[in-house]
Coordinates of C-alpha atoms in Angstrom, one line a residue:
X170 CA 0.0 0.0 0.0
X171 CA 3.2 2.3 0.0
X172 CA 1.8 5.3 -2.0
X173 CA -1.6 4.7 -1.5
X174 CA -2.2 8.6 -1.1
X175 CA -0.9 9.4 -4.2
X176 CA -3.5 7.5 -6.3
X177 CA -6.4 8.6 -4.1
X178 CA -9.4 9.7 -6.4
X179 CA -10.9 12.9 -5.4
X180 CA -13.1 11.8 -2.5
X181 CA -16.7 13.0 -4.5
X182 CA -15.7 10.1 -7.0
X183 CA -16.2 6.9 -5.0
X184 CA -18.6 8.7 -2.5
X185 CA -21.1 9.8 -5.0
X186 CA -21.3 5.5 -4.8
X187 CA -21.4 5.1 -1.6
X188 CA -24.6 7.8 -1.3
X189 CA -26.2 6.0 -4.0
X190 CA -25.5 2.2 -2.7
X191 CA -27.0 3.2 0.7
X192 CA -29.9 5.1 -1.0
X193 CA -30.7 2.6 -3.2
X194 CA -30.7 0.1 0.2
X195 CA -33.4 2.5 2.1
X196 CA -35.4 2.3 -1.3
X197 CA -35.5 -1.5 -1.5
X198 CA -36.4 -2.2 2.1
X199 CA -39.2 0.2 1.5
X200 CA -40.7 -1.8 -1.5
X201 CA -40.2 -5.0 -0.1
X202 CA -42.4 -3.7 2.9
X203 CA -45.0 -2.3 0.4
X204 CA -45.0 -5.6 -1.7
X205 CA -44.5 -7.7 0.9
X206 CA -47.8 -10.0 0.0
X207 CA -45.6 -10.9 -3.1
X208 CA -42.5 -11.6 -0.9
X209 CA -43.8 -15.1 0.6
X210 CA -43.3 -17.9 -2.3
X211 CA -41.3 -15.8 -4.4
X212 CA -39.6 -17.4 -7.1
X213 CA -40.0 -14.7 -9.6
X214 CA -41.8 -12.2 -12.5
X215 CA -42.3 -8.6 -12.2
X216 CA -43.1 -6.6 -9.3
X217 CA -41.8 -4.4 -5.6
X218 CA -40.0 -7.8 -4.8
X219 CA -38.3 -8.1 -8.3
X220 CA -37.7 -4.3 -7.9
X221 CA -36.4 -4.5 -4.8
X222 CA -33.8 -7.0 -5.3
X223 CA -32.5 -5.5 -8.0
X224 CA -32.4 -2.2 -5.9
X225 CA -29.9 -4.4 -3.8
X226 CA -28.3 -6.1 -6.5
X227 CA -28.0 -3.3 -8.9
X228 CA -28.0 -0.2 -6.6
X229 CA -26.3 -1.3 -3.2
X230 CA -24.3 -4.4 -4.2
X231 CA -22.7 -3.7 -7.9
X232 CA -23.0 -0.1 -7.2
X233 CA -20.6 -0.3 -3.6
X234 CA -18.2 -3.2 -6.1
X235 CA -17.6 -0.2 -8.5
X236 CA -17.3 2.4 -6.2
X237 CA -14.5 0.3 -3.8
X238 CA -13.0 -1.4 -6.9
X239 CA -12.5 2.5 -8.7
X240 CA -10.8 3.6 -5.5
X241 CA -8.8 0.2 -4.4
X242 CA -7.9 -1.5 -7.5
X243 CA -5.1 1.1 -8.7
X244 CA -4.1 1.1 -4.6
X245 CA -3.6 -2.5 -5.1
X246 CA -2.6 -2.9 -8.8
X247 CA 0.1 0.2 -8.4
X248 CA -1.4 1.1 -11.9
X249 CA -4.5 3.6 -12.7
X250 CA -7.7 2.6 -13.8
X251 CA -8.6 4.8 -16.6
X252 CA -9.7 8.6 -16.8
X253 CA -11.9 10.3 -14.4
X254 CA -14.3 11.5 -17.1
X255 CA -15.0 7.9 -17.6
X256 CA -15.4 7.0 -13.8
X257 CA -18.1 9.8 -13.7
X258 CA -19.9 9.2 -17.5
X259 CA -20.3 5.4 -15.9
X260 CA -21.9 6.6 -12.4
X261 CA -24.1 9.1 -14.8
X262 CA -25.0 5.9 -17.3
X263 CA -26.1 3.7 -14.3
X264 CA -27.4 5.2 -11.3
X265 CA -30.4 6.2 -13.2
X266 CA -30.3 3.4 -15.2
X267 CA -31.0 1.4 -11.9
X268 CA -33.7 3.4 -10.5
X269 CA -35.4 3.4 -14.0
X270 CA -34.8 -0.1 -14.5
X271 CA -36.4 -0.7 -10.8
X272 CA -39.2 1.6 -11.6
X273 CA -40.3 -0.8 -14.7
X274 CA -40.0 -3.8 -13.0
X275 CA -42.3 -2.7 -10.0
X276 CA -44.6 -0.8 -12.6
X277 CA -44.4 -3.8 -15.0
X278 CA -43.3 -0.6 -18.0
X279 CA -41.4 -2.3 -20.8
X280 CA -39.8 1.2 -21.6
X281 CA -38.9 1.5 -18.3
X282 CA -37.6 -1.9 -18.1
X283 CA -35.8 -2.2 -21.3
X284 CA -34.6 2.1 -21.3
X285 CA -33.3 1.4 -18.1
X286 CA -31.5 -2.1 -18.9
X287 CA -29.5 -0.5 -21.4
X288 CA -28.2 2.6 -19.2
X289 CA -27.3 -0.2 -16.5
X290 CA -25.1 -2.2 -19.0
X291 CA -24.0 0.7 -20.4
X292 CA -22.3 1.5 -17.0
X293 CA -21.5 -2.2 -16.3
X294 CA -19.8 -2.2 -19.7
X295 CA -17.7 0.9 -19.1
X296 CA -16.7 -0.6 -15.6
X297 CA -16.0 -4.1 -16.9
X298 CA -13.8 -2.4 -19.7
X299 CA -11.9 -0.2 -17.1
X300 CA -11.0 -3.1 -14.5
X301 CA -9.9 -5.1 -17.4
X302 CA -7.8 -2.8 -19.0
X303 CA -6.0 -2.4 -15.6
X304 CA -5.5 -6.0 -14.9
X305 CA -4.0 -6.7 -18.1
X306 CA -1.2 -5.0 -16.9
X307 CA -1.0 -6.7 -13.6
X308 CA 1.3 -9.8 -12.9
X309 CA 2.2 -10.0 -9.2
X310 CA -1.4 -10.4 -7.8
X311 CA -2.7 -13.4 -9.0
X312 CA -4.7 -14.2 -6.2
X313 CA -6.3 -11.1 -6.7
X314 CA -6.3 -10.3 -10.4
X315 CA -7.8 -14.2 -10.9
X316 CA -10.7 -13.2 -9.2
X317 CA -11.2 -10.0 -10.6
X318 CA -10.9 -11.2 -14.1
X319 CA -13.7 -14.2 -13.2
X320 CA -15.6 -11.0 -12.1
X321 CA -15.4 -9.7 -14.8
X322 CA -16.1 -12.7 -17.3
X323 CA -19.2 -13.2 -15.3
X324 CA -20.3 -9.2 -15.7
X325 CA -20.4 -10.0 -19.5
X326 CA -22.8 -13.2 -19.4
X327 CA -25.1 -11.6 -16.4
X328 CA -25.5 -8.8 -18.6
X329 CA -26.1 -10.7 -21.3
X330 CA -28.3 -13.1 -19.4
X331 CA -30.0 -10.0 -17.9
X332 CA -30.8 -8.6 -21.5
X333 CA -32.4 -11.4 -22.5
X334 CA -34.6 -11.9 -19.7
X335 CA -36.0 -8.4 -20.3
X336 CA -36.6 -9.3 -23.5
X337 CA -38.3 -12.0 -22.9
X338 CA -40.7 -10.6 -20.3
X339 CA -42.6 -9.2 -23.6
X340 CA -41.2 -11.0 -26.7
X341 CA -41.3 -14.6 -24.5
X342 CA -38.7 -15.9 -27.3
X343 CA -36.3 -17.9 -24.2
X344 CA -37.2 -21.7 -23.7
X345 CA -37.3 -21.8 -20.0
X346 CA -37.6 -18.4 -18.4
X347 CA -36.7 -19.7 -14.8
X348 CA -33.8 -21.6 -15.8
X349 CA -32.1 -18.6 -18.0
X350 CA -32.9 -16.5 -14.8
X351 CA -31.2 -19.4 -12.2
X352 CA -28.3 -19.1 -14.4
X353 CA -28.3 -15.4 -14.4
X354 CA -28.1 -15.6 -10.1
X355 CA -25.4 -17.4 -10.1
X356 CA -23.1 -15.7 -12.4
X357 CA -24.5 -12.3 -10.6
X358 CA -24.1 -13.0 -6.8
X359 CA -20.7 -15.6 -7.3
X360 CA -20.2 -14.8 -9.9
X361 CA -19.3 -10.7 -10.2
X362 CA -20.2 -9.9 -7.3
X363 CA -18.8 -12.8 -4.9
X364 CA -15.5 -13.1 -6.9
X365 CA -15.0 -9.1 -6.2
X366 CA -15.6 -9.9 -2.4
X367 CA -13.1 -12.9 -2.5
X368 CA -10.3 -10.8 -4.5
X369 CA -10.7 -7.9 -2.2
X370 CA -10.7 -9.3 0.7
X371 CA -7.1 -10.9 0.2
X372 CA -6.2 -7.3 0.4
X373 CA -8.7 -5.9 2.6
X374 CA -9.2 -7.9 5.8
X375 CA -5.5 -8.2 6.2
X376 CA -4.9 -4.5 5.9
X377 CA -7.7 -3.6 8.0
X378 CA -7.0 -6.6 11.4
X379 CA -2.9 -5.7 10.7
X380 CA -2.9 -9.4 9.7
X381 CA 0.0 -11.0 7.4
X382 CA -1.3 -11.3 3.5
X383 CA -2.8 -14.3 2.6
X384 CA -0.7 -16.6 0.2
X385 CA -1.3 -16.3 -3.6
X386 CA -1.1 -20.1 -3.6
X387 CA -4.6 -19.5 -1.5
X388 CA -6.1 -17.1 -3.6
X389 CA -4.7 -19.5 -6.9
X390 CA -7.1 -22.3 -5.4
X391 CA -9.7 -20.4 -4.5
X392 CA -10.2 -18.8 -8.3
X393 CA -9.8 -22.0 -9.6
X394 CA -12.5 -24.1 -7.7
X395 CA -14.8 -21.0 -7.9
X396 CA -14.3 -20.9 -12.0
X397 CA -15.6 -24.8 -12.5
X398 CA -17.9 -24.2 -9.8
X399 CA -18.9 -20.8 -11.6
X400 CA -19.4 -22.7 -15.3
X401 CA -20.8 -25.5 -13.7
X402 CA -23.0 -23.8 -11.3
X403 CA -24.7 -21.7 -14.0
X404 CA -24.1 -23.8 -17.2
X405 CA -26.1 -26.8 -15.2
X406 CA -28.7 -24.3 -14.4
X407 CA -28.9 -23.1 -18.0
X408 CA -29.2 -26.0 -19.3
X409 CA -31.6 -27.5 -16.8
X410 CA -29.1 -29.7 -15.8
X411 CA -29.4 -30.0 -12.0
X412 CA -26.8 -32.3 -10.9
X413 CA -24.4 -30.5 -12.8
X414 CA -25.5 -27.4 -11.0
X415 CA -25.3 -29.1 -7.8
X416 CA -21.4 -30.8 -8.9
X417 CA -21.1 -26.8 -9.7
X418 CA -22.3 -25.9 -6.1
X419 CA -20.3 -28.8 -4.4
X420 CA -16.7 -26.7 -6.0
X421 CA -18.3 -23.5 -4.5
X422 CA -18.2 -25.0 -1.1
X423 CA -14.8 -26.5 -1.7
X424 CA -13.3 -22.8 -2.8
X425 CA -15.3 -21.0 0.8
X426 CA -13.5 -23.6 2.9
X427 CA -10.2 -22.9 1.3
X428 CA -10.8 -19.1 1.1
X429 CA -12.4 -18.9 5.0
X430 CA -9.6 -21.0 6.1
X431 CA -7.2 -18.4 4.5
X432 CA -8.9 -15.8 5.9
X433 CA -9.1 -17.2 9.4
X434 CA -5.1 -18.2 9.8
X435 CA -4.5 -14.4 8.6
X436 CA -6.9 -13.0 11.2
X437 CA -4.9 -15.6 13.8
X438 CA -2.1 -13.5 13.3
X439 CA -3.0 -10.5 13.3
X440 CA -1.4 -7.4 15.6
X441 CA -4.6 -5.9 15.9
X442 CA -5.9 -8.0 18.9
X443 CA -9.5 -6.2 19.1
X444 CA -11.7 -6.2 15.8
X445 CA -13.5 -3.6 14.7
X446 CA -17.3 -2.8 15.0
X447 CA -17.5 -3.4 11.4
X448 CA -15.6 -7.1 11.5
X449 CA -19.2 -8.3 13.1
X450 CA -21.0 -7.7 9.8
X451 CA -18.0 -9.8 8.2
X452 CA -18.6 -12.8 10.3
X453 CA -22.2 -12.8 9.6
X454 CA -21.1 -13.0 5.9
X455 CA -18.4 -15.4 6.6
X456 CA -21.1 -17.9 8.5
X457 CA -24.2 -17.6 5.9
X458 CA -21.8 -18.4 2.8
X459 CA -21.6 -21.8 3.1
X460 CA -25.2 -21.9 4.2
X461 CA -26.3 -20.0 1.0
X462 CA -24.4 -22.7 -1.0
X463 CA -26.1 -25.4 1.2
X464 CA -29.6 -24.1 0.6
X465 CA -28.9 -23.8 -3.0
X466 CA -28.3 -27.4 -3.2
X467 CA -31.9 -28.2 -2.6
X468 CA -33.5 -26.9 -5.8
X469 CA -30.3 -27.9 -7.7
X470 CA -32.0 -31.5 -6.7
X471 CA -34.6 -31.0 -7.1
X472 CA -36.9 -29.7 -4.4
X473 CA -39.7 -27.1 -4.5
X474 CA -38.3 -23.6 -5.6
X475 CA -40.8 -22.1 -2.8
X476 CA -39.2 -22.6 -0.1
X477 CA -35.9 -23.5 -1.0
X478 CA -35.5 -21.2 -4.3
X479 CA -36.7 -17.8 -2.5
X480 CA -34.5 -19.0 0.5
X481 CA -30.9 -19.7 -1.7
X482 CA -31.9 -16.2 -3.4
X483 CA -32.5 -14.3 0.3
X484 CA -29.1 -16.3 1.6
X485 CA -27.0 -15.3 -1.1
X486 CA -28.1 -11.7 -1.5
X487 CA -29.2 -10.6 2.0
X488 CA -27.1 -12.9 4.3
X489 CA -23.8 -13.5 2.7
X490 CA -23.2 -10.4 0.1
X491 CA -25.4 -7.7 1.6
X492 CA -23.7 -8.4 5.0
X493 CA -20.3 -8.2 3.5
X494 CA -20.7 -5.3 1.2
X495 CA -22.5 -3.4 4.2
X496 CA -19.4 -4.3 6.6
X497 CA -16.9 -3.3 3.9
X498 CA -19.0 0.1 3.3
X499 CA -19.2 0.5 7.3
X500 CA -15.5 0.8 7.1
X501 CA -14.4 2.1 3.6
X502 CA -16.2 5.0 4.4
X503 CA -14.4 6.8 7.0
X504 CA -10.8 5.0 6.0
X505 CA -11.2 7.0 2.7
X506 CA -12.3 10.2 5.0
X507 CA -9.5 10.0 6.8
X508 CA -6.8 9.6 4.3
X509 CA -8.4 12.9 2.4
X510 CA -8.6 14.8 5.8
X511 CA -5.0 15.8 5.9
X512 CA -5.0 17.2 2.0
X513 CA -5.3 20.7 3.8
X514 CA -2.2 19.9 6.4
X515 CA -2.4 19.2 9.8
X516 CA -3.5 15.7 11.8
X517 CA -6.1 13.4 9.6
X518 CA -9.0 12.8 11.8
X519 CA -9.4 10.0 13.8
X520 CA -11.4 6.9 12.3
X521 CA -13.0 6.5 16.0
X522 CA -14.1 9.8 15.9
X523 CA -15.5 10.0 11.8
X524 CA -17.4 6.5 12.7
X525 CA -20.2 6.6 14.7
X526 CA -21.4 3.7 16.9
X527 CA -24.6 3.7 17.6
X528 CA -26.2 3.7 13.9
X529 CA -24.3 0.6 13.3
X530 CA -25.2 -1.1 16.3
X531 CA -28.7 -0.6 15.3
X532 CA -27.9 -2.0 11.9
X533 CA -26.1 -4.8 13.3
X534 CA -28.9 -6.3 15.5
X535 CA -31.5 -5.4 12.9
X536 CA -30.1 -6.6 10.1
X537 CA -29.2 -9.8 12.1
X538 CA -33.1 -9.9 12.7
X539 CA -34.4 -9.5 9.5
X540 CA -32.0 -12.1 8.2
X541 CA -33.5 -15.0 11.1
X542 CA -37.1 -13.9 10.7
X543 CA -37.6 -13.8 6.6
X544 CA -35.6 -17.0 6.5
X545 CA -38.0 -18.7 9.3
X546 CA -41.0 -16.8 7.0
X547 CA -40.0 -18.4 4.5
X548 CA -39.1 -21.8 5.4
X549 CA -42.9 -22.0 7.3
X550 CA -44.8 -19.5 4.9
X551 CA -45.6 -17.5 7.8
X552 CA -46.8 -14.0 7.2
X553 CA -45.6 -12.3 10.5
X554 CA -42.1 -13.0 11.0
X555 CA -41.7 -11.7 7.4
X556 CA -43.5 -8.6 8.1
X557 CA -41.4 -8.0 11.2
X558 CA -38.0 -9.0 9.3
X559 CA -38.9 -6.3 6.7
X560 CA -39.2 -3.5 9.6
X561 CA -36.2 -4.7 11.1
X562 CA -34.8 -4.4 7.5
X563 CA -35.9 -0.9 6.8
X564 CA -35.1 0.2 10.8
X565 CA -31.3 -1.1 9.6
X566 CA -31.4 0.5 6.5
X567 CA -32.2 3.8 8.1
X568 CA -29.8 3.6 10.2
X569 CA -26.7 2.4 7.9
X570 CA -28.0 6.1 6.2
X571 CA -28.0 7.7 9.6
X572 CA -24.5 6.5 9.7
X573 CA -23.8 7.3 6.3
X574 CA -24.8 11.0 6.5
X575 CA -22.3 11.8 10.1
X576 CA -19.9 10.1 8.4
X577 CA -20.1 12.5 5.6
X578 CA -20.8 15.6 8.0
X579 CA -17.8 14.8 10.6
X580 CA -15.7 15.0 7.8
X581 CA -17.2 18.4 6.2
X582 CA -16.9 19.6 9.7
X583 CA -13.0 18.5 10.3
X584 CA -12.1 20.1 6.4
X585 CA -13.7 23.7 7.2
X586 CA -11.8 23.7 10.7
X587 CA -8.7 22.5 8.7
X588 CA -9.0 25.0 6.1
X589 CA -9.6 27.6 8.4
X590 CA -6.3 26.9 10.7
X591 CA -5.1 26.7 6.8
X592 CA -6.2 30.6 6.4
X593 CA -4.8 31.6 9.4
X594 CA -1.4 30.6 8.9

């Protein structure tokens, strides 16, 4: 990380993601509590729950991936990632491309839908074209570059997938809507998504417990289990195949053990004895992904999609990468902050004092709610758990925003004061 400030973006580059990611989390909570007589036996077609996920998927997920991978990838690469105009014409292609997007799908507005498609691959696109252009010239991070580039093989089919499937909701030209759709999960949450949280968090986690790196020869396994598993996984789906899928699934497990296991001897030994607030939103992660994988193995064999579909879906999105993307946003935040606060001179202000505790403590024990009563909702199809996991949900989400905004106001506050001392000599 030596020379890390140097290739800092200016800070209203990867924020103006961060403010949309948490945004876009407030706004999906809030439809899944209006639709939420759609959210019980869910296993797709348009609609607030379709809306809402793809508020998380879209909007928070992918949206915190490209902020964090804009800002971290050149830190870690030692090489930039392209021109700022092109950082900002991709936020302005697919932030509203999301919210229009989301707005067709709960609206059920093909305009919408397909208008709003296009602007999101447009960004995706841009992204995608960015990240590989800068890993191309990278040869001394395999463990991190591997994932990336599976990340970034599986942006192209999602997208594709994803285009298709919009398509289809009013031309109906796919064989087997559900299956293209499977496929289309499991190259977007393992796929992009979860290969971006495996390769960053070989440099992430260590830097933030002071832990020792983790061995490429880790992160060499890891992409290589998780790419069969990844073709498997969603060429079995495609296709219909389910023991494939579930052979596919069976790799994914094999490539969590090796990366938790990686993960765990750095933490072991770490200097920093006492983990942050935010490491309790990791661990979360850490435990449901595995169970995510587990629960996908039961429609892979063939049991009922509702429960077991809508559960593998809420796992995989809400338990393992919401819970991870929300921890690494928890922290990212006031890191970046406090890098940029000494641009003016003087002391950078103090992480403890940008982060605030109380709004993620709330987070913390409401987002652990949600996640326990949705998944009992859904595995007895009862209504009022759900209903109370989706106000635990939103009561999270609210606060995460809470935090967001002193986050963004501490520092403000610590810059004037700065400048000011600046003015004065």
């Amino acid at each position: 990380m030596m020379g890390a400030k140097d290739r800092l973006l200016p800070p209203s580059i990867p924020y103006r993601f961060f403010v949309a990611a948490v945004a876009f989390h407030l706004l999906a909570w809030v439809l899944l509590l209006v639709g939420n007589d759609g959210a019980l036996g869910f296993v797709g077609g348009q609609g607030m729950v379709l809306a809402a996920l793809h508020l998380i998927t879209l909007g928070t997920l992918a949206m915190t991936a490209m902020g964090a991978a804009i800002q971290l990838l050149p830190v870690a690469t030692r090489r930039p990632l392209g021109p700022v105009w092109a950082i900002k014409l991709m936020f302005i292609l697919y932030a509203p491309g999301v919210a229009l997007f989301a707005a067709g799908l709960a609206h059920s507005l093909a305009w919408a839908q397909h208008g709003g498609a296009t602007l999101c691959v447009a960004g995706l696109a841009l992204f995608g074209g960015l990240v590989g252009a800068n890993l191309r010239k990278v040869d001394d991070l395999p463990g991190v570059t591997r994932h990336a580039w599976l990340a970034v093989v599986s942006l192209a089919g999602l997208a594709i997938l994803g285009l298709a499937l919009v398509v289809d909701f009013t031309k109906g030209f796919l064989p087997d809507h559900m299956s293209a759709a499977a496929a289309h999960a499991v190259l977007a949450g393992y796929g992009f998504m979860g290969m971006l949280a495996l390769g960053f968090s070989y440099v992430l986690i260590p830097m933030f417990v002071l832990g020792p790196a983790v061995p490429d020869a880790v992160g060499r396994r890891t992409a290589l289990l998780s790419g069969l598993g990844l073709l498997l996984g969603a060429g079995g789906a495609l296709a219909g195949q389910g023991l494939v899928a579930a052979l596919g699934i069976v790799l994914g497990l094999a490539a969590s053990v090796v990366y938790l296991r990686g993960m765990g001897t750095s933490l072991k030994k770490r200097m920093k004895k006492r983990l942050e607030p935010f490491f309790r939103m990791v661990w979360i992660a850490w435990a449901v992904l595995p169970l995510s994988l587990l629960a996908g193995l039961a429609p892979a064999l063939g049991a009922p999609l509702d429960p077991w579909g809508s559960l593998w879906g809420f796992l995989l999105v809400f338990g393992w990468l919401l819970s991870f993307v929300t921890a690494i946003l928890q922290r990212i935040m006031p890191f970046l902050a406090s890098m940029h606060s000494s641009a003016l001179g003087g002391k950078p202000a103090l992480l403890s004092h940008l982060s605030p505790k109380l709004p993620v403590d709330i987070h913390l024990g409401c987002h652990g709610a949600a996640l326990v009563l949705i998944s009992v909702a859904f595995m007895g199809g009862w209504v009022w758990p759900l209903r109370l996991g989706l106000l635990a949900g939103l009561t999270g989400a609210i606060a995460f925003g809470v935090y967001t905004v002193e986050v963004l106001r501490r520092y403000r506050s610590h810059m004037a004061a700065a400048a000011a001392a600046h003015q004065q000599g």
